[in-house]
Coordinates of C-alpha atoms and ligand atoms in Angstrom, one line a residue:
M1 CA 2.3 3.1 7.8
C2 CA 3.6 -0.1 6.3
G3 CA 6.1 -1.1 3.6
I4 CA 5.9 -2.5 0.4
V5 CA 7.6 -3.6 -2.4
G6 CA 7.1 -5.5 -5.7
Y7 CA 9.2 -7.1 -8.6
I8 CA 8.5 -8.3 -11.9
G9 CA 11.3 -9.1 -14.4
T10 CA 13.9 -12.5 -14.7
Q11 CA 15.2 -13.0 -11.4
K12 CA 13.9 -15.0 -8.8
A13 CA 12.0 -12.2 -7.3
S14 CA 11.5 -13.8 -3.4
P15 CA 15.6 -12.3 -2.3
I16 CA 14.8 -9.4 -3.3
L17 CA 11.3 -8.9 -2.2
I18 CA 12.6 -9.6 1.6
N19 CA 16.0 -7.5 1.1
G20 CA 13.1 -4.8 0.1
L21 CA 11.2 -4.9 2.7
I22 CA 14.3 -5.2 5.6
R23 CA 15.3 -1.5 3.9
L24 CA 11.6 -0.8 4.9
E25 CA 11.6 -2.0 8.4
Y26 CA 11.5 1.2 9.5
R27 CA 7.8 1.5 8.5
G28 CA 6.6 -0.9 10.1
Y29 CA 7.6 -4.3 11.8
D30 CA 4.5 -6.3 13.3
S31 CA 4.6 -8.7 10.8
A32 CA 5.3 -9.3 7.2
G33 CA 4.6 -11.3 3.5
I34 CA 5.4 -12.1 0.4
S35 CA 3.7 -13.2 -2.5
T36 CA 4.7 -15.0 -5.5
I37 CA 3.1 -16.6 -9.1
E38 CA 4.9 -20.1 -9.0
K39 CA 4.1 -22.6 -11.6
D40 CA 1.0 -23.9 -9.8
G41 CA -0.4 -20.3 -8.9
L42 CA -0.2 -17.7 -6.3
S43 CA 2.4 -18.6 -3.2
V44 CA 1.9 -17.0 0.1
M45 CA 3.8 -16.6 3.0
K46 CA 3.8 -15.2 6.2
D47 CA 4.2 -14.3 9.4
K48 CA 3.8 -12.4 12.5
G49 CA 7.0 -10.6 13.9
R50 CA 10.2 -9.0 11.7
V51 CA 11.0 -9.6 8.2
K52 CA 13.7 -11.6 9.0
N53 CA 11.2 -14.4 10.5
L54 CA 10.5 -15.1 6.7
Y55 CA 13.7 -16.6 5.9
D56 CA 12.8 -19.6 8.6
I57 CA 9.4 -20.1 6.7
K58 CA 9.6 -23.7 5.1
G59 CA 9.7 -23.8 1.7
I60 CA 10.5 -19.8 1.2
D61 CA 13.9 -20.8 -0.4
D62 CA 12.7 -23.1 -2.9
L63 CA 9.9 -20.2 -4.5
T64 CA 11.1 -19.5 -8.2
G65 CA 8.5 -17.3 -9.4
T66 CA 10.0 -13.9 -11.3
I67 CA 7.0 -11.7 -10.2
G68 CA 6.1 -11.2 -6.6
I69 CA 4.9 -9.1 -4.1
A70 CA 5.6 -8.0 -0.1
H71 CA 4.6 -5.7 2.9
T72 CA 6.2 -5.3 6.3
R73 CA 2.8 -4.2 8.0
W74 CA 2.0 -2.1 11.1
A75 CA -1.4 -3.0 12.1
T76 CA -4.0 -0.1 11.9
H77 CA -7.1 -2.7 11.5
G78 CA -6.5 -6.0 13.6
K79 CA -4.2 -7.7 15.7
P80 CA -0.4 -8.5 14.8
S81 CA -0.9 -12.5 13.4
K82 CA -0.5 -14.4 10.8
E83 CA -3.9 -14.4 9.6
N84 CA -3.5 -10.4 9.1
S85 CA -0.7 -9.9 7.6
H86 CA -0.1 -8.9 3.9
P87 CA -0.6 -10.3 1.5
H88 CA -4.5 -11.7 1.5
M89 CA -6.2 -13.2 -1.5
D90 CA -9.2 -13.2 -2.0
N91 CA -11.5 -16.4 -2.1
S92 CA -10.7 -18.3 -5.5
K93 CA -7.1 -17.8 -4.9
T94 CA -7.0 -16.2 -8.0
F95 CA -5.8 -12.7 -6.9
C96 CA -3.6 -11.5 -4.2
V97 CA -3.3 -7.4 -2.4
V98 CA -0.9 -6.0 -0.3
H99 CA -2.1 -2.4 0.7
N100 CA -0.5 0.3 2.7
G101 CA -3.2 2.6 4.0
I102 CA -7.3 2.5 5.5
I103 CA -10.0 1.5 3.9
E104 CA -12.6 3.7 6.3
N105 CA -15.5 2.5 4.6
Y106 CA -14.1 -1.7 4.7
N107 CA -17.4 -2.3 7.2
E108 CA -19.3 -1.4 4.2
L109 CA -17.7 -3.4 1.4
K110 CA -17.5 -6.3 4.0
T111 CA -21.5 -6.3 4.3
F112 CA -21.6 -5.8 0.4
L113 CA -19.6 -9.0 -0.2
T114 CA -20.9 -11.0 2.8
N115 CA -24.0 -10.9 0.8
H116 CA -22.4 -11.8 -2.2
G117 CA -21.5 -15.0 -0.9
Y118 CA -17.9 -13.7 0.6
T119 CA -16.1 -15.0 3.4
F120 CA -13.5 -13.1 5.3
Y121 CA -10.9 -15.1 7.0
S122 CA -9.0 -11.9 8.5
Q123 CA -10.0 -8.9 11.0
T124 CA -8.1 -6.3 8.2
D125 CA -9.7 -3.3 5.8
T126 CA -7.6 -5.1 3.5
E127 CA -9.0 -8.1 2.6
V128 CA -12.4 -6.5 1.3
I129 CA -9.4 -5.2 -1.8
P130 CA -8.6 -8.8 -3.3
N131 CA -12.6 -9.8 -3.4
L132 CA -13.8 -6.6 -4.6
V133 CA -11.4 -6.9 -7.7
H134 CA -12.5 -11.1 -7.7
Y135 CA -16.3 -9.4 -7.7
Y136 CA -15.5 -7.6 -10.4
Y137 CA -13.3 -9.3 -12.2
K138 CA -16.6 -12.3 -12.9
K139 CA -18.7 -9.6 -13.8
D140 CA -17.0 -8.1 -16.4
D141 CA -18.0 -10.2 -19.4
K142 CA -15.1 -9.5 -22.1
Q143 CA -12.1 -10.9 -22.4
D144 CA -9.3 -8.7 -23.2
D145 CA -6.1 -7.2 -22.2
L146 CA -7.4 -4.8 -20.0
K147 CA -9.9 -7.2 -17.9
F148 CA -7.6 -7.2 -15.1
L149 CA -7.0 -3.5 -14.7
R150 CA -11.1 -2.7 -14.8
A151 CA -11.6 -5.0 -12.4
V152 CA -8.8 -3.6 -10.1
K153 CA -9.8 0.3 -11.1
S154 CA -13.7 -1.0 -10.5
A155 CA -12.8 -2.0 -6.9
C156 CA -10.4 1.2 -6.2
S157 CA -13.6 3.3 -7.3
D158 CA -15.6 1.3 -3.9
L159 CA -12.9 2.9 -1.5
K160 CA -12.8 5.6 0.4
G161 CA -9.1 6.1 2.7
S162 CA -6.3 6.1 1.8
F163 CA -4.3 3.1 -0.1
A164 CA -0.8 2.1 -1.7
I165 CA -2.0 -0.9 -3.5
E166 CA 0.0 -3.9 -5.2
V167 CA -2.3 -6.6 -7.2
I168 CA -0.9 -9.7 -8.7
S169 CA -3.0 -12.4 -10.1
K170 CA -2.8 -16.0 -11.4
N171 CA -4.3 -15.3 -14.3
H172 CA -2.1 -12.4 -15.3
P173 CA 1.7 -13.9 -14.8
D174 CA 3.1 -11.0 -16.4
H175 CA 1.1 -8.5 -14.8
M176 CA 1.5 -6.4 -11.8
I177 CA -1.0 -4.0 -11.0
V178 CA -0.4 -0.4 -8.5
V179 CA -2.2 2.2 -7.9
R180 CA -1.8 4.7 -4.9
K181 CA -4.1 7.3 -2.7
D182 CA -2.7 9.4 -0.4
S183 CA -0.2 6.6 0.2
P184 CA 3.5 6.7 -1.1
L185 CA 4.7 4.1 -3.8
V186 CA 7.7 5.0 -6.3
I187 CA 7.6 2.7 -10.2
G188 CA 11.7 1.5 -10.6
K189 CA 12.7 1.0 -13.9
G190 CA 15.8 -1.5 -14.6
E191 CA 16.5 -3.3 -17.6
N192 CA 13.9 -6.0 -18.4
E193 CA 12.5 -6.1 -15.0
N194 CA 10.6 -3.1 -13.0
Y195 CA 10.4 -2.7 -9.0
I196 CA 7.9 -1.2 -7.1
S197 CA 8.3 0.4 -3.5
S198 CA 7.1 3.2 -0.4
D199 CA 10.4 4.9 -0.9
I200 CA 13.2 5.4 -2.9
P201 CA 16.1 4.2 -1.0
A202 CA 14.9 0.9 -0.5
I203 CA 15.8 0.0 -3.9
L204 CA 18.3 2.2 -5.2
S205 CA 20.5 -0.2 -5.4
F206 CA 18.6 -1.8 -8.0
T207 CA 18.3 1.2 -10.1
K208 CA 18.0 4.8 -10.8
N209 CA 15.2 5.8 -12.5
F210 CA 12.2 5.8 -11.6
Y211 CA 8.2 7.1 -12.3
L212 CA 6.4 8.5 -9.7
L213 CA 2.8 8.1 -9.8
N214 CA 0.3 10.6 -8.6
D215 CA -3.2 9.9 -6.6
L216 CA -5.2 7.3 -8.6
E217 CA -3.2 6.8 -11.2
F218 CA -2.7 3.0 -12.2
A219 CA 0.4 1.4 -14.0
V220 CA 0.3 -2.2 -15.4
L221 CA 3.7 -3.4 -14.9
S222 CA 5.4 -5.7 -17.2
R223 CA 8.9 -7.1 -17.4
D224 CA 10.0 -5.0 -20.2
N225 CA 7.3 -2.0 -20.0
V226 CA 5.0 0.1 -17.4
D227 CA 2.1 1.4 -19.3
F228 CA 0.0 4.2 -16.9
Y229 CA -3.4 5.1 -16.7
D230 CA -5.4 7.9 -15.5
N231 CA -8.4 6.8 -13.3
N232 CA -10.7 6.9 -17.0
L233 CA -8.4 4.5 -17.7
N234 CA -6.6 6.7 -20.5
L235 CA -3.6 5.9 -21.3
I236 CA -1.3 8.5 -20.1
K237 CA 2.9 8.9 -20.5
K238 CA 5.3 9.5 -18.1
E239 CA 8.9 10.8 -18.3
T240 CA 11.5 8.9 -15.3
K241 CA 12.8 11.0 -12.9
N242 CA 16.9 10.0 -12.6
I243 CA 17.4 9.6 -9.2
E244 CA 21.8 10.6 -8.8
W245 CA 21.9 10.2 -4.9
N246 CA 23.8 8.1 -3.2
A247 CA 22.2 5.3 -1.2
S248 CA 23.2 7.4 2.2
S249 CA 21.7 11.1 0.8
A250 CA 18.6 9.0 -0.5
E251 CA 18.0 8.3 2.8
K252 CA 17.7 11.8 3.3
D253 CA 16.1 12.8 0.1
G254 CA 18.7 14.3 -1.4
F255 CA 19.1 16.8 1.8
D256 CA 21.9 17.7 3.2
D257 CA 21.1 16.5 6.6
F258 CA 17.8 14.2 8.3
M259 CA 16.8 17.9 9.8
L260 CA 16.0 19.3 6.5
K261 CA 14.5 16.3 5.1
E262 CA 12.3 16.1 8.2
I263 CA 11.0 20.0 7.7
Y264 CA 10.5 19.0 3.8
E265 CA 8.6 16.5 5.1
Q266 CA 5.8 17.3 7.2
P267 CA 3.5 18.5 4.6
N268 CA 3.3 15.2 2.9
A269 CA 2.7 13.7 6.6
I270 CA -0.2 15.7 7.1
R271 CA -1.1 14.9 4.1
E272 CA -0.9 11.0 4.8
T273 CA -2.1 11.5 8.3
I274 CA -5.0 13.3 8.0
G275 CA -5.9 13.8 4.1
S276 CA -8.3 11.1 4.0
K277 CA -10.5 12.8 6.8
L278 CA -10.7 16.3 4.9
N279 CA -14.1 16.9 3.4
D280 CA -14.7 19.2 0.1
E281 CA -14.5 22.0 2.3
Y282 CA -11.4 21.3 3.7
K283 CA -12.5 20.3 7.5
C284 CA -11.6 17.3 9.1
E285 CA -14.1 14.8 9.8
F286 CA -13.8 12.1 12.6
D287 CA -16.9 10.1 11.7
E288 CA -16.1 6.6 13.0
L289 CA -15.1 8.0 16.2
N290 CA -18.7 8.9 17.2
F291 CA -18.0 12.3 19.6
T292 CA -21.6 14.2 19.5
K293 CA -21.4 17.3 20.4
E294 CA -23.1 17.0 24.2
Y295 CA -20.2 14.4 25.1
L296 CA -17.3 17.1 23.8
S297 CA -19.1 19.6 26.0
N298 CA -18.7 17.7 29.3
L299 CA -15.0 16.7 29.1
N300 CA -12.9 18.9 31.6
K301 CA -9.4 17.7 31.7
I302 CA -7.9 16.3 28.0
Y303 CA -4.5 13.9 28.0
I304 CA -1.4 14.8 26.0
V305 CA 1.0 12.4 25.7
A306 CA 3.7 12.9 23.3
C307 CA 7.7 12.9 23.3
G308 CA 9.9 15.0 21.5
T309 CA 8.4 17.4 18.2
A310 CA 5.4 16.2 19.7
M311 CA 5.8 17.4 23.5
H312 CA 6.6 20.8 22.4
A313 CA 3.3 20.8 20.0
G314 CA 1.6 19.5 22.8
L315 CA 3.0 22.8 24.8
V316 CA 1.5 24.7 22.5
R317 CA -1.7 23.7 22.9
K318 CA -1.7 23.5 26.7
K319 CA -0.4 27.4 26.3
C320 CA -3.6 27.9 24.4
Y321 CA -5.6 27.7 27.1
Ligands
LIG401 N1 -5.2 -1.2 7.4 C1 -4.3 -2.4 6.9 C2 -4.1 -3.3 7.7 O1 -4.1 -3.0 9.3 C3 -2.8 -1.8 6.3 C4 -1.9 -1.1 7.4 C5 -0.3 -0.8 6.9 O2 -0.4 0.3 6.6 O3 0.6 -1.3 7.2 O4 -3.2 -4.6 7.8

């Protein structure tokens, strides 16, 4: 799990991004980073540790870009470190990406890209994404308005797993592309500005109008517009949803209390946790664990380590034997 934020508008992006990250820190806090498009190209500032550490990075106050993406990380691939923190750039420093989720086939994609001359500087699964976008962008001979989107879409078609992704490019300083599959992402619509966040409360102080994205729908954000596309890149229409909650009820997603909210969150929590592991017959596959039948039949003890609700779930499991 992690938190992502994005901003495109007329104000300085960096304080808005950091403020959003602080509100999303409950989703992950081993490292954090932001990227903005400055006059001389993409700037990336990131570090290990809590979001507030970003304030100590030299030059962060001097950023003037009005478009940017941000991430607070909870590592799944690669230790918490500066190199592994998001955002990640492609080798040519043309594209910058933040990602919430897990790319299950990243090893395969890394090999493919390495064979095409790309180098990797982190241990994350995420770093394949900006490089794949670059690979497809370079391959595309057309020079029309959809070139950036086509490259992101082609990259996403190669990804297996879960992702909420934001992409910016120094070649397209007035656009940001976002897409999600089995990871959360909402788009907040303002006046001549648009916001991205992993959840509604983090940006509710900026806008009350939200677009919700379904799996594998793409949004191309500019300052005064958001265009939506399906997975075949056909334009689709979306209406905004007006969220009338105040900040405290928003944290409860409109429910009267946190307990009800958590009960209703369960289908989504399960989808986010094991959704990408389900095959077409809705059976769970954990191929990467390489458990053989023989290995499993030799197990004579299973330890379930848990607390709170998870402990009770563990006790139910124990009673089944
Ligand atoms: N898999 C990515 C990583 O380890 C993203 C993790 C997250 O969602 O925070 O960097």
